[in-house]
Coordinates of C-alpha atoms and ligand atoms in Angstrom, one line a residue:
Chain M
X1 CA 0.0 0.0 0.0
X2 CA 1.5 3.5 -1.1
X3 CA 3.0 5.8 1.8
X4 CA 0.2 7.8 3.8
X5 CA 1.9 11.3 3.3
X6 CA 0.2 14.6 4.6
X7 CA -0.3 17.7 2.3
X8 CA -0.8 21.1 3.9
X9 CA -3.4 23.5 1.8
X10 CA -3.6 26.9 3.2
X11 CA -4.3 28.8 4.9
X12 CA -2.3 30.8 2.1
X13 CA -3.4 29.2 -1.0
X14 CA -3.4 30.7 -4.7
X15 CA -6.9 29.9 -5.4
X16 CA -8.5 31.0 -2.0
X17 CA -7.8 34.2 -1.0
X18 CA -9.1 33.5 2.5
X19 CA -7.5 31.4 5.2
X20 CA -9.0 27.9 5.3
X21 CA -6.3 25.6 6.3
X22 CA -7.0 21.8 5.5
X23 CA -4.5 18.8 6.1
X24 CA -4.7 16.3 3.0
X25 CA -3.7 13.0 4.2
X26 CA -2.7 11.3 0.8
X27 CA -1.6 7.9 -0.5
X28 CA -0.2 8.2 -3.9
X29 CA -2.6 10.8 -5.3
X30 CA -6.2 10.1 -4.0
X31 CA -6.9 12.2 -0.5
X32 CA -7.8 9.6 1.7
X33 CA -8.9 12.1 4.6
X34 CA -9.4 15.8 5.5
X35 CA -8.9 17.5 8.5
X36 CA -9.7 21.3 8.3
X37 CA -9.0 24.1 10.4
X38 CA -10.3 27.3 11.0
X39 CA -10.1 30.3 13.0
X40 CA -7.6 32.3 11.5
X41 CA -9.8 35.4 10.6
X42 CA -11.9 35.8 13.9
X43 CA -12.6 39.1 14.4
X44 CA -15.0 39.1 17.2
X45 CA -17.9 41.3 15.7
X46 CA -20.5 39.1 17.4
X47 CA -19.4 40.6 20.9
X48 CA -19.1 44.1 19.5
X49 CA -23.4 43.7 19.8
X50 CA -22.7 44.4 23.8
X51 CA -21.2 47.6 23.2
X52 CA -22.6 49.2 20.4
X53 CA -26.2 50.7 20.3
X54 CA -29.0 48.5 18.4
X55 CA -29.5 50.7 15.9
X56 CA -25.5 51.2 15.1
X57 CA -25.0 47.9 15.1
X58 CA -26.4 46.9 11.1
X59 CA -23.1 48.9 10.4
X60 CA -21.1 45.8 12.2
X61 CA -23.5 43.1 10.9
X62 CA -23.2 44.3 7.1
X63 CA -19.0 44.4 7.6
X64 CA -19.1 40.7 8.8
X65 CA -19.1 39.7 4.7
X66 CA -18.1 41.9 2.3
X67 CA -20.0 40.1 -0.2
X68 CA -23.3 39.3 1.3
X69 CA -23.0 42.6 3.0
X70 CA -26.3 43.3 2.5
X71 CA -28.1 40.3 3.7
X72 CA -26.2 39.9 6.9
X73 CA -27.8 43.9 7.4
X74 CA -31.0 43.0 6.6
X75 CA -30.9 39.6 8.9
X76 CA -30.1 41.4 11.5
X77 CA -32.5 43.9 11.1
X78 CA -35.4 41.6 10.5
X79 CA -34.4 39.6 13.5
X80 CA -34.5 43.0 16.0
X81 CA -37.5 44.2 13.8
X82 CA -39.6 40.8 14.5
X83 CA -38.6 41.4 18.3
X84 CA -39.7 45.3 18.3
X85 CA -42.9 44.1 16.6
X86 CA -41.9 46.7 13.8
X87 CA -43.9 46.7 10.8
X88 CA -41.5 47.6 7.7
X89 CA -43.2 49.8 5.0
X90 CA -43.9 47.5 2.1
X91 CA -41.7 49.6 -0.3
X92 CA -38.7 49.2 1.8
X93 CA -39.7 45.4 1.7
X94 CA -39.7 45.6 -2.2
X95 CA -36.6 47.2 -2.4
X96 CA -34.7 45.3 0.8
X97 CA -35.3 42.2 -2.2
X98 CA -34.3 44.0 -5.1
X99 CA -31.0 44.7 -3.7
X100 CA -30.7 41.6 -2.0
X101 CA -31.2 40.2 -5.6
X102 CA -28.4 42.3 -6.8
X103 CA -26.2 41.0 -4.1
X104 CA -27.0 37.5 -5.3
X105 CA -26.3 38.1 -9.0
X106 CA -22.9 39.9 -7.7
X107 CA -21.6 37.3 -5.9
X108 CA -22.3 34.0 -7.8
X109 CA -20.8 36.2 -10.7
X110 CA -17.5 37.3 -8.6
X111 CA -17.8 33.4 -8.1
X112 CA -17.8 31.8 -11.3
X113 CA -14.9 34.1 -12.0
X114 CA -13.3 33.2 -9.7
X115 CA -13.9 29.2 -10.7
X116 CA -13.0 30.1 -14.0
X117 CA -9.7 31.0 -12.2
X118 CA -9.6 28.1 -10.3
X119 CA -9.8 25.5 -13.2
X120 CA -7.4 27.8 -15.3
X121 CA -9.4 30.0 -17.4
X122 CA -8.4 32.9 -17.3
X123 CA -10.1 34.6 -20.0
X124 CA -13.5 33.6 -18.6
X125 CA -12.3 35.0 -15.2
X126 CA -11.8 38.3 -16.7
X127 CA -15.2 38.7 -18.7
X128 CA -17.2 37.3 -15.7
X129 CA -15.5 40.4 -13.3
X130 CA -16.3 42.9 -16.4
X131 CA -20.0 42.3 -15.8
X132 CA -19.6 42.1 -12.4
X133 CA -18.5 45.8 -12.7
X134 CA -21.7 47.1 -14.0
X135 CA -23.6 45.6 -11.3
X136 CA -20.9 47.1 -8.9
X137 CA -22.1 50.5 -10.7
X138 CA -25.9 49.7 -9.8
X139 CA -24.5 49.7 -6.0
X140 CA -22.9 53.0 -5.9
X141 CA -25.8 55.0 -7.9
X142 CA -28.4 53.6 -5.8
X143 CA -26.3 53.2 -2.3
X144 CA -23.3 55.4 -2.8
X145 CA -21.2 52.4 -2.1
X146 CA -19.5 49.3 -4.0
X147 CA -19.6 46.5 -1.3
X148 CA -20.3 48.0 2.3
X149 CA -24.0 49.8 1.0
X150 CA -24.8 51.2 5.0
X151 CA -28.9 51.5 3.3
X152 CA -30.4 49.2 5.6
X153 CA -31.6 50.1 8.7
X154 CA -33.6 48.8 11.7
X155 CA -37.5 50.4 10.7
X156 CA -36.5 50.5 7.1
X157 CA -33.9 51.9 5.1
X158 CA -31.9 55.4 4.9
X159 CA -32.3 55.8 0.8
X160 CA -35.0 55.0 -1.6
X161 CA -34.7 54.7 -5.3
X162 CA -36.2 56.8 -7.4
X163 CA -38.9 54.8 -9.8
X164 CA -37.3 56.2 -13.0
X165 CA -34.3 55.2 -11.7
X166 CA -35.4 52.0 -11.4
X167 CA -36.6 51.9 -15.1
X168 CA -33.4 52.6 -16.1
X169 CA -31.6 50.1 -13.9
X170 CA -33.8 47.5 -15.3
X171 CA -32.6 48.7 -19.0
X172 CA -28.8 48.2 -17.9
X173 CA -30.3 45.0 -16.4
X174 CA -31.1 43.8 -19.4
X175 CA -27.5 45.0 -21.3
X176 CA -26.0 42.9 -18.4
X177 CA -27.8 39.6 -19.1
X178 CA -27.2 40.0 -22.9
X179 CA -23.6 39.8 -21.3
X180 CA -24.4 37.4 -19.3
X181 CA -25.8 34.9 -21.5
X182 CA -22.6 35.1 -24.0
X183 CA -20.7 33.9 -20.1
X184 CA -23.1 31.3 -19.0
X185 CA -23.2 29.7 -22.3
X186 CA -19.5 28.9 -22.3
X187 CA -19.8 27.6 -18.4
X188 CA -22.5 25.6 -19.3
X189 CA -21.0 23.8 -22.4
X190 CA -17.2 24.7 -23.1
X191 CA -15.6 21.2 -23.2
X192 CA -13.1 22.1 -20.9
X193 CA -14.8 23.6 -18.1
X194 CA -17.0 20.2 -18.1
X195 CA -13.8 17.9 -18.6
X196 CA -12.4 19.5 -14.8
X197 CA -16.3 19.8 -12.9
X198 CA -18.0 16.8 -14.8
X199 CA -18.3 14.1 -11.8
X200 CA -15.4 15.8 -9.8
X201 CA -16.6 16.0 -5.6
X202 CA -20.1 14.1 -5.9
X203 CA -22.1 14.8 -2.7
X204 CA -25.3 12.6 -3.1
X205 CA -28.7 13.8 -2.2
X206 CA -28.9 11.6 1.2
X207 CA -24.9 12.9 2.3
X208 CA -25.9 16.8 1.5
X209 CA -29.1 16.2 3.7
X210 CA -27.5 14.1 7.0
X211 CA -24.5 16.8 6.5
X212 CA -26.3 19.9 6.9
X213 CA -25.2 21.5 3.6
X214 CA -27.3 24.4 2.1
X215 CA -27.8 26.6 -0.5
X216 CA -26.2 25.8 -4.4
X217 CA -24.2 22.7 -2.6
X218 CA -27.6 21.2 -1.3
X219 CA -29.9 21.9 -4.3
X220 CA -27.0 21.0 -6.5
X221 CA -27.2 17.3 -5.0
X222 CA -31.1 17.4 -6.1
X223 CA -33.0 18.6 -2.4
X224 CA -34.7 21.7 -3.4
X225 CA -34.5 23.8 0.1
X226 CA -34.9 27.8 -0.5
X227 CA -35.0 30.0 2.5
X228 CA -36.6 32.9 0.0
X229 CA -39.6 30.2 0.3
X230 CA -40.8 31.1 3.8
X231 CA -41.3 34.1 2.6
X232 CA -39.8 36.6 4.4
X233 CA -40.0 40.4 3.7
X234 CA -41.0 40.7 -0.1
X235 CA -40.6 37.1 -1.3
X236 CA -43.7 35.9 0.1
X237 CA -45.1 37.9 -3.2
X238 CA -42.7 37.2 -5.7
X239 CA -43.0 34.1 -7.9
X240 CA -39.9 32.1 -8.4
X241 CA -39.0 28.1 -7.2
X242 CA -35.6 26.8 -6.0
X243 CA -33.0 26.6 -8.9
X244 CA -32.2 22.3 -8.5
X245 CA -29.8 20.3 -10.0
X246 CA -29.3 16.4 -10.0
X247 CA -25.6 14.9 -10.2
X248 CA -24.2 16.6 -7.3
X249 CA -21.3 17.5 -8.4
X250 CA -19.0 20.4 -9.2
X251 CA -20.4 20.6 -13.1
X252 CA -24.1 20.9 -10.9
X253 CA -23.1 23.3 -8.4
X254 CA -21.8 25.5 -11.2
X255 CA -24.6 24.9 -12.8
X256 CA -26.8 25.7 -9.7
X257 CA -25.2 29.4 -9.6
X258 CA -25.1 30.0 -13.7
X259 CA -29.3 29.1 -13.4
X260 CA -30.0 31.5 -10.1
X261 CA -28.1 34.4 -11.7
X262 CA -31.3 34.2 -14.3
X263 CA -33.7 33.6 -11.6
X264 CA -32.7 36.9 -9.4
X265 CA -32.7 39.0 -12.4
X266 CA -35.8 37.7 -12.7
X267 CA -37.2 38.2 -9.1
X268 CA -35.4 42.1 -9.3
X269 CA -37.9 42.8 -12.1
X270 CA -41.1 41.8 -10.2
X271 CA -39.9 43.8 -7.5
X272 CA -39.6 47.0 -10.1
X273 CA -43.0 45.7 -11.8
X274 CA -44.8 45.5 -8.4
X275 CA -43.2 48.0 -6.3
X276 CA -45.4 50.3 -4.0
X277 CA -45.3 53.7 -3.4
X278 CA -44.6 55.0 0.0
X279 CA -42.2 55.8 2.6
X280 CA -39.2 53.6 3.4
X281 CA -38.5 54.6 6.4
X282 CA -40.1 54.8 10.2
X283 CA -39.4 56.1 13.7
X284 CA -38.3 53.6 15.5
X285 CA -39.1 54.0 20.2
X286 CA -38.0 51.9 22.8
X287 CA -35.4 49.2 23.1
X288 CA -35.8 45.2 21.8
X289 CA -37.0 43.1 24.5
X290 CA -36.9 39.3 23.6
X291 CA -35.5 36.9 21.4
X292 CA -35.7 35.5 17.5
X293 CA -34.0 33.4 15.5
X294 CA -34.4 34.7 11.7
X295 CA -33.6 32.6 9.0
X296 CA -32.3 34.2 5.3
X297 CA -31.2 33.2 2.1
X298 CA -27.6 34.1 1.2
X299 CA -26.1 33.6 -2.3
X300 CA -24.1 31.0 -0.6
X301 CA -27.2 29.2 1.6
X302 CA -29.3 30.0 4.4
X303 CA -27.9 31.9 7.1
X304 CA -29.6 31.8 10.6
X305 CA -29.3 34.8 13.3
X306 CA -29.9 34.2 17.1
X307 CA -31.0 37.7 18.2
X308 CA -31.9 38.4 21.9
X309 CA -32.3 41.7 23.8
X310 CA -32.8 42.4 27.2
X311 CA -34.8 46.0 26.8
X312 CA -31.6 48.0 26.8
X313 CA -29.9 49.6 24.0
X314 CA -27.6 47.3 24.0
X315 CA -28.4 43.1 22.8
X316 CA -27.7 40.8 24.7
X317 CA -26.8 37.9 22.5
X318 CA -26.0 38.2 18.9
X319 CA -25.1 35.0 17.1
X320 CA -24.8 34.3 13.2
X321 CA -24.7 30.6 11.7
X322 CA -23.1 31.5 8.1
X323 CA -23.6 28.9 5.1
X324 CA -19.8 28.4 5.2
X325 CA -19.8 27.0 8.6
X326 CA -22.4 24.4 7.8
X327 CA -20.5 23.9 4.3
X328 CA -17.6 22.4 5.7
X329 CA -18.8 19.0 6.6
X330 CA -20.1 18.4 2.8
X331 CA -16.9 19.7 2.0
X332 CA -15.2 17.4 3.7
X333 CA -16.9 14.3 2.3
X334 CA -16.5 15.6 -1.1
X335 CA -12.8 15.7 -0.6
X336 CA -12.2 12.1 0.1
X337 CA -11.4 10.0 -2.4
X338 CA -10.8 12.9 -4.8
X339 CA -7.3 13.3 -6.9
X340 CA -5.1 16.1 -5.5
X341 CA -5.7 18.0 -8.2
X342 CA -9.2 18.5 -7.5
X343 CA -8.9 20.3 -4.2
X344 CA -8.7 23.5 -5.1
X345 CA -11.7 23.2 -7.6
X346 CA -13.9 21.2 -4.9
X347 CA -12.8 23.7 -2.6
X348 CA -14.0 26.8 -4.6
X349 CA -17.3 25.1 -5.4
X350 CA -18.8 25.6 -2.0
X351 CA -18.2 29.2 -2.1
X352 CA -16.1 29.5 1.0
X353 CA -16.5 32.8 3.0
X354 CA -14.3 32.3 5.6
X355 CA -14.4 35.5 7.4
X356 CA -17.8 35.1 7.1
X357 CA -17.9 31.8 9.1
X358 CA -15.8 33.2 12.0
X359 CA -16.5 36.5 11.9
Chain D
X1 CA -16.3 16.5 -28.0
X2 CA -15.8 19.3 -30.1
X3 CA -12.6 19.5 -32.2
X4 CA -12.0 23.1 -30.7
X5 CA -12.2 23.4 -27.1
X6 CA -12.0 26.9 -26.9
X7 CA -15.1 27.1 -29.7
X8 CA -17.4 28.9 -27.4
X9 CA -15.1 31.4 -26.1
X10 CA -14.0 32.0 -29.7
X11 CA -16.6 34.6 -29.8
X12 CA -16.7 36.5 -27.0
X13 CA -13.1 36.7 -27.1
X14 CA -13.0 37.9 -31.0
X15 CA -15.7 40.8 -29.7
X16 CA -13.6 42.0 -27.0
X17 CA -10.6 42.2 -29.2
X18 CA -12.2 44.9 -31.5
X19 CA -14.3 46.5 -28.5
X20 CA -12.6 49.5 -26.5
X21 CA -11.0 48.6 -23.3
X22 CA -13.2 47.8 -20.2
X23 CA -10.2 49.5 -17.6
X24 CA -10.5 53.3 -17.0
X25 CA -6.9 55.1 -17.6
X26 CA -7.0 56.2 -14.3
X27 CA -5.5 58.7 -13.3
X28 CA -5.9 60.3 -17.4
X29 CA -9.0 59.6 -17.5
X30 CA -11.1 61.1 -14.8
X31 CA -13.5 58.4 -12.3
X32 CA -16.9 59.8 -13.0
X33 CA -18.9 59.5 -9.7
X34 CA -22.2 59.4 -8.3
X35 CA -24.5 61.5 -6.2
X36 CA -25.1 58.9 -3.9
X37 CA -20.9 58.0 -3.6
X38 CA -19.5 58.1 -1.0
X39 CA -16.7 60.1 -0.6
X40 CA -15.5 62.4 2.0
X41 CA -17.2 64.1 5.0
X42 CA -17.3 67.7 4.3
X43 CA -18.1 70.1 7.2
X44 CA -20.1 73.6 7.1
X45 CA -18.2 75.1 9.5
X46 CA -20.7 78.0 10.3
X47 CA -23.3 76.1 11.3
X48 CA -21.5 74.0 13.9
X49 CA -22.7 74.2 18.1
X50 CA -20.1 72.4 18.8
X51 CA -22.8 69.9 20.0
X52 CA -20.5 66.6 20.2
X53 CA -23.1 64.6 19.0
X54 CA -21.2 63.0 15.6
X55 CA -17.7 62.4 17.7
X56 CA -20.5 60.2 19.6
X57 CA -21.9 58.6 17.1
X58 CA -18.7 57.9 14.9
X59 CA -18.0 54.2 15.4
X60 CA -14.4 54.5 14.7
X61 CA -13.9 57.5 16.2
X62 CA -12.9 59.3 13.7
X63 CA -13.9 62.8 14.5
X64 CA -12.8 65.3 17.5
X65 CA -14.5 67.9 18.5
X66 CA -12.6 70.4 21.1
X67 CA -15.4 72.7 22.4
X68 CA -12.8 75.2 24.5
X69 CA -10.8 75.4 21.4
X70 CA -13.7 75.3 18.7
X71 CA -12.4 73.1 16.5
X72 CA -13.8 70.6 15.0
X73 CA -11.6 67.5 13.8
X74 CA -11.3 64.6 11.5
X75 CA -9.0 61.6 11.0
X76 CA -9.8 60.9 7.0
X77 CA -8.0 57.7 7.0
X78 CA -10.0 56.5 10.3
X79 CA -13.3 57.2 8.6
X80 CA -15.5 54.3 7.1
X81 CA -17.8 56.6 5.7
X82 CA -20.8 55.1 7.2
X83 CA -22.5 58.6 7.2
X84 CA -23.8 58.1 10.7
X85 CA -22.4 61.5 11.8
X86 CA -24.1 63.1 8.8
X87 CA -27.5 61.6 10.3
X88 CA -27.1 62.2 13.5
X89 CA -25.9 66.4 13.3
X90 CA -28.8 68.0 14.7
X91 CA -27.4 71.3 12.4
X92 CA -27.2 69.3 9.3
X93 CA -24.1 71.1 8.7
X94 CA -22.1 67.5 7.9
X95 CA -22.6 66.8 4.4
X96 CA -21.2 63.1 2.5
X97 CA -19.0 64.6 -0.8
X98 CA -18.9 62.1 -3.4
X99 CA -15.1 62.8 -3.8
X100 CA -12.7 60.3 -2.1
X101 CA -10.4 62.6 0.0
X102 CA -6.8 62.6 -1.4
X103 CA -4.4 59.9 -0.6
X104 CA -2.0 60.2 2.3
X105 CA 1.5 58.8 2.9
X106 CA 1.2 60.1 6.7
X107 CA -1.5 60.2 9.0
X108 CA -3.2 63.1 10.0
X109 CA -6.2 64.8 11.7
X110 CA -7.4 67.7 9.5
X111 CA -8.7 70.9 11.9
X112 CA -11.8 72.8 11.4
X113 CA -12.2 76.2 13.2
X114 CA -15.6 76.9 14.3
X115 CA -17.1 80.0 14.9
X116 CA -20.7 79.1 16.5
X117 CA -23.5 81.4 15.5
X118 CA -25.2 81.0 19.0
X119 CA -25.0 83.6 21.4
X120 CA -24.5 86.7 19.7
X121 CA -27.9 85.8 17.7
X122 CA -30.0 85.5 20.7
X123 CA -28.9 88.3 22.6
X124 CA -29.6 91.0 20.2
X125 CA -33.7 90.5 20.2
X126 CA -33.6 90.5 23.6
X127 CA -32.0 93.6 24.0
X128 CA -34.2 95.1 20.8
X129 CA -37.1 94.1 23.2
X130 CA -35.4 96.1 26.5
X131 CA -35.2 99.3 24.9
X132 CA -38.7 99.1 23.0
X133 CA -40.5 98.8 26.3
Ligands
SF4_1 S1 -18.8 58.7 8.2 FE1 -18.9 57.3 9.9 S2 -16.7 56.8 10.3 FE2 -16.7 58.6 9.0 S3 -16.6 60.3 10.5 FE3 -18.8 59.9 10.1 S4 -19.5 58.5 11.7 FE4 -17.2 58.5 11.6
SF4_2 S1 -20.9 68.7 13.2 FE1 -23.1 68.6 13.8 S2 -23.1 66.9 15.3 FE2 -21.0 67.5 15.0 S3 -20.5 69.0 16.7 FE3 -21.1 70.2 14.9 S4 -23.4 70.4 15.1 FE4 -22.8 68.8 16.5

């Protein structure tokens, strides 16, 4: 039997630029087991909660990610809203989903470029980023900012957009899935970006289920879970159904992310078709007083937010389960048995956040 | 399997080669900004109490304000442009520019001198109202 030998990846690695360390025990070149590590990015912003005031704090929730930076803002505004008994105007819904949607196209489009990369293509890499920019462009009209947007708020949000603005962001919407179409084409059936994903890190449908994985790694394996489905602030309205994919591997997860990149350009023009009028924002009195767990959708799978305040203006307990954290397992299981030269593409295909996951 | 493997790039690459380049020349060509971007905190130094209220808010503490002095101060490369002092000035007197403040190779606190119109408004009424009765 060949020589068990152990392989170091990370927590500097050329494909990742965020710290996960993993041990590869190896015998010749199949990984035979995995034994991550994390905890090199911990930056302690859940504790921060104790000393900054409730409604500062969506400034230190929305800087946990710098992707998702919106949707950990609006978790943890929904969570202190449900506890305040706050009732959101339904424009600031509307619009919490449109950019939420934006976020979502974003990041799985930073992300296939950043597969592209991974498996070598560099040229792919490049024209995913250059759409990526328009949508970056979106941001700072409507936010004034590129990845840290500060417009959510507890009670609502500090900006509206402007409905002819939002006619005109729905025509660049449309330049930008012209783009993107020419892009997802090539993922979808370039022979070489098949040749390194096709049946590379299968996670069946029964493994992703007993190993907690969510978002594009668990409807990828075929289980269609969407936390958009329990209808939280405007989805409830919106008609859409989980993007799901059979084979479970990296080819499907890919896939997963190409297909829901349609779907939230999609869902961002039913939120311009239907969006109310009103006010976006509200005074918000008093302190929150009681707990909730809230439960979101982030491009990289449901998040979950333990919220609980003690009627000061300070919470008391303010805890964030990222999609990372619960990817890691699947991860792991996908890893063994691989070739070494698969890592870095299994890896990738999770989406790993890592300073998301330790905040 | 096709006999080109690059066959559906092909055409997206032949595109970009006869498109103009997708980079700004920055620094020749000028960043066009927007409104809403933000940039730097700007300061309407007439309008200022002196109230203390943004060096409060600031989360990174950023700002200074020195009420025996009257001066109100900023560390640029401390701010996150959050805007929070901007909402929370009573006076309205902070305002978000949507140009990024100029780079810095040392760090430093730039000083505003306030003059607050207070006093001096409130007392002349007064007195206008002595002498008429
Ligand atoms: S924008 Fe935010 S960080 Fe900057 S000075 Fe104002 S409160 Fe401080
Ligand atoms: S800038 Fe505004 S908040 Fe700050 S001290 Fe002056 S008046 Fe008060």
């Amino acid at each position: 039997m060949p020589k068990r030998t152990i392989i170091p990846f990370g927590p500097q690695h050329p494909v990742l630029p965020e710290p996960i360390h993993l041990d590869l025990a190896v015998r010749d070149e199949k990984v035979v087991e995995v034994i991550p590590s994390l905890g090199f990015v911990h930056r302690g912003l859940e504790l921060l909660v104790t000393r900054k005031d409730f409604m500062d704090m969506v400034l230190v929730a929305e800087r946990i990610c710098g992707i998702c930076s919106f949707i950990h803002g609006l978790g943890y505004c929904q969570g202190v809203e449900e506890i305040m008994n706050l009732q959101v105007s339904p424009r600031a819904k509307y619009l919490r989903a449109f950019w939420a949607e934006l976020s979502r196209v974003h990041s799985h489009i930073l992300w296939l470029g950043l597969a592209a990369d991974a498996f070598g293509f560099e040229s792919l890499f490049m024209h995913s980023w250059k759409i990526r920019e328009k949508i970056l462009d979106i941001f700072e009209e409507t936010t004034g900012g590129r990845v840290i947007f500060g417009v959510c708020k507890v009670g609502g949000l500090r900006k509206d957009i402007e409905n002819d603005v939002l006619e005109r962001i729905r025509k660049t919407m449309d330049e930008i899935e012209a783009d993107y179409r020419t892009i997802a084409k090539v993922f979808k059936e370039d022979y070489s970006v098949k040749h390194r994903n096709c049946g590379v890190g299968v996670l069946t449908a029964d493994e992703a289920y007993k190993l907690g994985a969510v978002g594009p790694t668990l409807r990828a394996s075929g289980i269609s879970q969407d936390m958009r489905k329990i209808g939280y602030g405007a989805y409830g309205d919106l008609n859409f159904e989980p993007v799901v994919e059979k084979d479970g591997d990296c080819y499907a997860r890919t896939m997963v992310r190409v297909r829901e990149v349609y779907q939230s350009f999609d869902l961002m023009r039913q939120c311009i078709d239907k969006m109310p009028e009103g006010p976006v924002d509200m005074k918000v009195t008093g302190f929150p007083k009681g707990e909730f767990f809230s439960r979101l959708e982030q491009p990289r799978g449901e998040v979950v937010y333990y919220i609980k305040g003690d009627g000061t203006k300070f919470i008391q307990r303010y805890r964030v389960r990222t999609p990372t954290f619960a990817n890691v397992p699947p991860l792991v299981k996908m890893l063994g048995g691989c070739d070494l030269a698969d890592v870095p593409v299994i890896v990738l295909t999770i989406d790993p956040c890592i300073s998301c996951t330790e905040r | 399997m096709p006999i080109n493997p690059f066959v559906k790039m092909t055409a997206t690459i032949i595109k970009s080669l006869f498109s103009p380049s997708a980079c700004k020349m920055y620094p020749v060509e000028k960043p066009v900004f927007y409104a809403n971007t933000r940039g730097h905190i700007a300061i309407q130094t007439d309008k200022c109490t002196l109230c203390t209220l943004c060096a409060k808010k600031c989360p990174t503490y950023a700002i200074m304000v020195d009420r025996n002095a009257k001066l109100w101060k900023i560390e640029r490369t401390k701010c996150i442009m959050c805007l929070n002092c901007v909402y929370a000035c009573p006076k309205k007197c902070l305002t978000n520019e949507n140009q990024y403040s100029s780079p810095v190779t040392v760090k430093t606190q730039e000083v505003f001198n306030i003059t607050p119109p207070a006093p001096a408004q409130v007392a002349e009424p007064c007195g206008q109202k002595e002498t008429t009765t």
